[in-house]
mmCIF file of C-alpha atoms in Angstrom:
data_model
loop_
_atom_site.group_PDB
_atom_site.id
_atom_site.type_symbol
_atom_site.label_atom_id
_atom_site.label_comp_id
_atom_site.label_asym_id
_atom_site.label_seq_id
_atom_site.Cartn_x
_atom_site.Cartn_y
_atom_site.Cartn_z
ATOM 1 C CA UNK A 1 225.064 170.419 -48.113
ATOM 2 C CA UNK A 2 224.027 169.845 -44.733
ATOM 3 C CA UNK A 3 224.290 166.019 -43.794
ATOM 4 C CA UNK A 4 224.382 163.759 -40.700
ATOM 5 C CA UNK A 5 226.446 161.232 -39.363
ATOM 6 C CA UNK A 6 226.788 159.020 -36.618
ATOM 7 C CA UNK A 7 228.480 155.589 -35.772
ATOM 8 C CA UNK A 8 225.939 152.677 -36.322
ATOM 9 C CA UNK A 9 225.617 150.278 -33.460
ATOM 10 C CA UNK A 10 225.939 146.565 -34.505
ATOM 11 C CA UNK A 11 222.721 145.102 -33.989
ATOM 12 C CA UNK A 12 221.331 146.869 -36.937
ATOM 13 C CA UNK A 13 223.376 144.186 -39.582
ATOM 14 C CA UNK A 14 224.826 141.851 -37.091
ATOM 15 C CA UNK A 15 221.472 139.043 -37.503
ATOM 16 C CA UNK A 16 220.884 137.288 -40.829
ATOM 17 C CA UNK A 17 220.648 139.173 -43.753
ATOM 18 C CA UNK A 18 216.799 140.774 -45.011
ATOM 19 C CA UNK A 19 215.130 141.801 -47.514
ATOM 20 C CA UNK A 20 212.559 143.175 -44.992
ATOM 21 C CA UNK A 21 214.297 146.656 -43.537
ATOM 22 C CA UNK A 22 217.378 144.772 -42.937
ATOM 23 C CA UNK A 23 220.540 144.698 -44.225
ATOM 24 C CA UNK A 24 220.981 142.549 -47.360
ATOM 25 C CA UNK A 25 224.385 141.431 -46.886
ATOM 26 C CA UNK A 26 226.612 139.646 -44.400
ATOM 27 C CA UNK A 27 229.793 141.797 -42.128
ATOM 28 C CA UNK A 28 232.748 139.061 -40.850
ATOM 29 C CA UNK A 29 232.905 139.204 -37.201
ATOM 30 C CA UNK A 30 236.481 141.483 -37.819
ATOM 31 C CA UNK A 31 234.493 144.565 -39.015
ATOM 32 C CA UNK A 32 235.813 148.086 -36.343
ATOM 33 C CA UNK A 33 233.754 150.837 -37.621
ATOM 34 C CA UNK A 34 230.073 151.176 -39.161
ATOM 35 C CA UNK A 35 229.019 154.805 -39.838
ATOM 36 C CA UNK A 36 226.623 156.450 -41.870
ATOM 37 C CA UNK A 37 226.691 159.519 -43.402
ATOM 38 C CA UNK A 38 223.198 161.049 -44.803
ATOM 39 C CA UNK A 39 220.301 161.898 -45.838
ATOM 40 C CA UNK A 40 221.663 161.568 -49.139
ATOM 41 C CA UNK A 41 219.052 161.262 -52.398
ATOM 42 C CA UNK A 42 221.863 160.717 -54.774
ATOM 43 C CA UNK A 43 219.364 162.005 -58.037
ATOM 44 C CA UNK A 44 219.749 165.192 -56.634
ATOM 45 C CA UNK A 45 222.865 165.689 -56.126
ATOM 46 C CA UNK A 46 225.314 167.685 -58.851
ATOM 47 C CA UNK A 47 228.071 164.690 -60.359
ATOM 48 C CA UNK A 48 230.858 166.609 -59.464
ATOM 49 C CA UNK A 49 229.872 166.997 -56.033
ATOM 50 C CA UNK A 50 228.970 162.991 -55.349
ATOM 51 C CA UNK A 51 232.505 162.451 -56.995
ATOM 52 C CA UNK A 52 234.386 164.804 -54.534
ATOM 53 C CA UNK A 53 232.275 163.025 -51.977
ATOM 54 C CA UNK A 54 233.601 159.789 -52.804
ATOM 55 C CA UNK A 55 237.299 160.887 -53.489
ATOM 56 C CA UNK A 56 237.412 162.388 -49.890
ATOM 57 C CA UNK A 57 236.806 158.863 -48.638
ATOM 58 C CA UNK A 58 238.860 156.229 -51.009
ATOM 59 C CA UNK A 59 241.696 156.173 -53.203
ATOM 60 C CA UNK A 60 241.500 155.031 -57.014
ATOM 61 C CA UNK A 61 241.003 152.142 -58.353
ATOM 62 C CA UNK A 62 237.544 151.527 -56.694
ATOM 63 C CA UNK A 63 235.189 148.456 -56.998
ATOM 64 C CA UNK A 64 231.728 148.924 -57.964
ATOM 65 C CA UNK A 65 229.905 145.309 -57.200
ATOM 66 C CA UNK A 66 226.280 145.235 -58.718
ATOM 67 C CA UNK A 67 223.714 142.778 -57.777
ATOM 68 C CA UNK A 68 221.127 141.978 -60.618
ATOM 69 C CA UNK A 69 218.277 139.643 -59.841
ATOM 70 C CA UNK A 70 216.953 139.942 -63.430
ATOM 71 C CA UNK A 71 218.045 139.525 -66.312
ATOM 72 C CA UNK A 72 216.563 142.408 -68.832
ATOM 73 C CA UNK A 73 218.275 144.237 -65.187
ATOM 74 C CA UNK A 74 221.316 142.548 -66.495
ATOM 75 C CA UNK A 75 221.897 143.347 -70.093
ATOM 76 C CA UNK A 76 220.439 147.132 -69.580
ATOM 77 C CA UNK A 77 223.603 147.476 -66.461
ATOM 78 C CA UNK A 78 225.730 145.305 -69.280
ATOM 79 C CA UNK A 79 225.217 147.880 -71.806
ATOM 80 C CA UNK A 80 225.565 150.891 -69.948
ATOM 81 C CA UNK A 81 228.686 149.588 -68.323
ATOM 82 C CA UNK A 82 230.290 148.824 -72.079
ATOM 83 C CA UNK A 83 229.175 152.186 -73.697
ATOM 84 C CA UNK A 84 231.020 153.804 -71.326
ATOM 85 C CA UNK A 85 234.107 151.825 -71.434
ATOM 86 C CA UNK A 86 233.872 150.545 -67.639
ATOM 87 C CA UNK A 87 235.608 147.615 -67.112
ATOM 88 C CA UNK A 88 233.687 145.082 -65.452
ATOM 89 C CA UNK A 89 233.684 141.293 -64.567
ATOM 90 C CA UNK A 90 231.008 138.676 -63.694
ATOM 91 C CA UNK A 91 232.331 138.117 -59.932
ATOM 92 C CA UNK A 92 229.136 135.075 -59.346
ATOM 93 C CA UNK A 93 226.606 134.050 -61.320
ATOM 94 C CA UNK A 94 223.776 131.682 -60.141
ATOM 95 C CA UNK A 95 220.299 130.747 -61.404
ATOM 96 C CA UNK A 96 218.660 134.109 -59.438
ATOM 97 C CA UNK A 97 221.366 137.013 -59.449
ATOM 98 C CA UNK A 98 224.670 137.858 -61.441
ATOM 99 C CA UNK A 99 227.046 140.056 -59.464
ATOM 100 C CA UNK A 100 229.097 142.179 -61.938
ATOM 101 C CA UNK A 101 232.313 143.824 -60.318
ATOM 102 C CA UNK A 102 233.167 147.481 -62.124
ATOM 103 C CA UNK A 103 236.571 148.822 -62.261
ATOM 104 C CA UNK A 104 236.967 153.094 -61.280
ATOM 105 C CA UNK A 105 240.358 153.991 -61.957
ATOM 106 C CA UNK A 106 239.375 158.220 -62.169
ATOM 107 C CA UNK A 107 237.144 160.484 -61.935
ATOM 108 C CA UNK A 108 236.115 160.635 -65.866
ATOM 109 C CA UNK A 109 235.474 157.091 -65.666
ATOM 110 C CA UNK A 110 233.447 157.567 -61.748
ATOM 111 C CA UNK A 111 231.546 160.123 -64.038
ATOM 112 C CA UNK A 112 230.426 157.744 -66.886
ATOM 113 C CA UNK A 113 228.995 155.083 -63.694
ATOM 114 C CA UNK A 114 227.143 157.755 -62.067
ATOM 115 C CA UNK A 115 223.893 157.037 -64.502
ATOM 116 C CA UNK A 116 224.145 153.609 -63.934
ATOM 117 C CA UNK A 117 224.331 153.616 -60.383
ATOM 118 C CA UNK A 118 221.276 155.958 -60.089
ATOM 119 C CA UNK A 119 219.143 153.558 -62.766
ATOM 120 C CA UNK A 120 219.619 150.550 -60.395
ATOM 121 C CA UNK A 121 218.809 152.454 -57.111
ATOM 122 C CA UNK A 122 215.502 153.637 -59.284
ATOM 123 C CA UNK A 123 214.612 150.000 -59.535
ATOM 124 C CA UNK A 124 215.083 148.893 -55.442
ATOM 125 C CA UNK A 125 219.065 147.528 -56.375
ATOM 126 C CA UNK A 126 221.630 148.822 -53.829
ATOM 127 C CA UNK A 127 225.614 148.831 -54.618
ATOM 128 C CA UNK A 128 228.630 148.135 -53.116
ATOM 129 C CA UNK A 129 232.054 149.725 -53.316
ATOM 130 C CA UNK A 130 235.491 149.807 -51.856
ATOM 131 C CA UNK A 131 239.304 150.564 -52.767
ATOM 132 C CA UNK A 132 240.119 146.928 -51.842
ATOM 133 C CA UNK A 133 239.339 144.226 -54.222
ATOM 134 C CA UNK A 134 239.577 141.397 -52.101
ATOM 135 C CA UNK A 135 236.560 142.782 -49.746
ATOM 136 C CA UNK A 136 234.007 141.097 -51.500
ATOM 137 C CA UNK A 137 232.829 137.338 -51.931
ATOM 138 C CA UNK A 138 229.549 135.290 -52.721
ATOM 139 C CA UNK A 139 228.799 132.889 -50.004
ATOM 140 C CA UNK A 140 225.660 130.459 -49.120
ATOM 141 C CA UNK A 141 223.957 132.564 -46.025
ATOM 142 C CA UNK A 142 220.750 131.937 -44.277
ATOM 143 C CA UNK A 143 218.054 134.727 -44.811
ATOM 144 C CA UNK A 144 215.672 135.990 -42.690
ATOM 145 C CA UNK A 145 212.200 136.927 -44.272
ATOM 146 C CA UNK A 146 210.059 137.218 -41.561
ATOM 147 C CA UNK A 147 207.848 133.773 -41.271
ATOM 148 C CA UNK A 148 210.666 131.566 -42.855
ATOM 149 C CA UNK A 149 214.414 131.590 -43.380
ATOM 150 C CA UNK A 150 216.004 130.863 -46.803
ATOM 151 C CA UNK A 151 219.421 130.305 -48.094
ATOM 152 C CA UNK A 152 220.654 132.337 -50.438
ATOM 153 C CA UNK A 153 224.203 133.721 -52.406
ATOM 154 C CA UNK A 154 224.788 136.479 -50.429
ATOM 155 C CA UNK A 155 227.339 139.828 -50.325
ATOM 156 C CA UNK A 156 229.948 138.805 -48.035
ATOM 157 C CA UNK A 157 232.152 141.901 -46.845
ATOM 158 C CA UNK A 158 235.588 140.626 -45.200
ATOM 159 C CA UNK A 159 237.775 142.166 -42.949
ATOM 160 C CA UNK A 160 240.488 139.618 -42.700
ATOM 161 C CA UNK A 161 242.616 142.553 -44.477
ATOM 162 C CA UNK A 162 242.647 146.223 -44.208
ATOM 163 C CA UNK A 163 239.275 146.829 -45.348
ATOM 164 C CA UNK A 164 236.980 149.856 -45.818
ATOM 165 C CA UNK A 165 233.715 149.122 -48.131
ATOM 166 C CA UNK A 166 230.795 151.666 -48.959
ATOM 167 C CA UNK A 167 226.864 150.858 -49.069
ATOM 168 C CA UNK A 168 224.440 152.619 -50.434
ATOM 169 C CA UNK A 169 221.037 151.321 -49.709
ATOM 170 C CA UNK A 170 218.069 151.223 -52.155
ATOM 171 C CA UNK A 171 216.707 153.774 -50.462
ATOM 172 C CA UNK A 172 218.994 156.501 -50.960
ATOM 173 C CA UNK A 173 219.008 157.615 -47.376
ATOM 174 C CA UNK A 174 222.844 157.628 -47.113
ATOM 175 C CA UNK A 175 226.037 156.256 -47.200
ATOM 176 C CA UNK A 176 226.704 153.873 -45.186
ATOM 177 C CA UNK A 177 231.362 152.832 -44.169
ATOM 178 C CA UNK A 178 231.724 149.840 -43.081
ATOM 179 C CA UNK A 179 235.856 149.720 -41.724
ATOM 180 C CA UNK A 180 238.429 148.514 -40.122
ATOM 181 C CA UNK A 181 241.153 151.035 -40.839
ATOM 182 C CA UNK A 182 242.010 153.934 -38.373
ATOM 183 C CA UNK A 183 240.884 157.034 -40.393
ATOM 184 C CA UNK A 184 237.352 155.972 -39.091
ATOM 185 C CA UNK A 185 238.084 155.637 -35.230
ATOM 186 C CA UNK A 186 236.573 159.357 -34.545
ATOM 187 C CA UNK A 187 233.490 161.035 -36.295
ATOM 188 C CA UNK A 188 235.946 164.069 -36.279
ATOM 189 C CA UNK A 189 238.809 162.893 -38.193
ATOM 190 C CA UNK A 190 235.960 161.356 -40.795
ATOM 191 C CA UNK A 191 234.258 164.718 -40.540
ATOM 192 C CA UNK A 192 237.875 166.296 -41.747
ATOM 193 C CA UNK A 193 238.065 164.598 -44.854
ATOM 194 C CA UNK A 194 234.978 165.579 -46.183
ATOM 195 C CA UNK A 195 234.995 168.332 -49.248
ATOM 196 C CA UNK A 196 234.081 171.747 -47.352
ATOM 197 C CA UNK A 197 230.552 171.715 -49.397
ATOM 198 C CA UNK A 198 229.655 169.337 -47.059
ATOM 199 C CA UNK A 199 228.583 170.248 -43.116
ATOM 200 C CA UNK A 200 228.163 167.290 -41.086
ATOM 201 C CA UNK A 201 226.151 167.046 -37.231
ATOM 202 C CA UNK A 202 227.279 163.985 -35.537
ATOM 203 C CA UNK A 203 224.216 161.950 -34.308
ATOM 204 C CA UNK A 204 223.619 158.927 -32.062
ATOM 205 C CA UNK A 205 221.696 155.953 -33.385
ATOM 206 C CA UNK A 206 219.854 154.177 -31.231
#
């Protein structure tokens, strides 16, 4: 599998969050590292390859959070999540989204949300996820959509601890590592803990 990456410079999440080609989530002002790794059409890609992919990155347990902005969204997530015996929790609930936090402890169980995760990109829902359960909140945040601003509950990641959280846009194009632990400080070191399937060329955003 022959992927890029590349350390992503600040500007591209560091203004209000967007539902416009922007970033729809807010980063403390404590965050190290932002990298992306990609092109990455997750569909395509064999389970057992996406779950080395993820294991070369975090440790178990790992925190799926799901944002659902509808509710038939939110019963069909809801009943994939309990048919496959994920453990979940309602992390925030207002009148337009419910974010539901999933609980990976192993692969078999990383294996059973694989489905789900894909069925949500399919319908323009990204996802969240991180070995450290205190990296996400809900919090009031102004939005930016173009001709008028907005506020909204919004993803909050926070770095006030050891912190590493993963993004995967709507879009599929990648993943994106949000840190501020050491392992990410060089492309190289990141590039070393990647499964050997995977051959990375390090890139410069602009």
């Amino acid at each position: 599998m022959d992927l890029t990456i590349g350390f992503l410079p600040k500007k591209y999440f560091s203004k209000s969050p967007s539902s416009h080609g922007g970033y729809p989530f807010f980063v403390s002002e404590r965050l190290l590292y932002s990298l992306n790794i990609g092109e990455m059409y997750y569909p395509e890609i064999p389970d057992k390859q996406l779950i080395a992919f993820t294991e070369s990155l975090a440790p178990y347990p790992l925190y799926y959070l799901f944002e659902l902005n509808d509710e038939d969204d939110y019963k069909t997530v809801q009943q994939m999540l309990v048919e496959n015996d994920i453990i979940f929790e309602t992390l925030y609930t207002s009148p337009k989204s419910t974010f539901l936090l999933t609980t990976i402890h192993d692969s078999e169980e990383l294996a059973h949300l694989i489905p789900t995760l894909i069925w949500q990109h399919n319908y323009n829902m990204s996802t969240f996820w991180s070995p450290h359960k205190h990296a996400f909140t809900i919090e009031k945040k102004t939005w930016n959509y173009g001709k008028y601003v907005e506020l909204n509950d919004t993803v909050c990641i926070n770095f006030n601890q050891p912190t590493t959280v993963f993004w995967l846009g709507h879009d599929f194009h990648g993943t994106d590592i949000y840190s501020n632990e050491g392992k990410f400080t060089k492309l190289g070191d990141v590039q070393q803990l990647l499964p050997t399937f995977i051959k990375t060329e390090i890139i410069e955003f602009e």
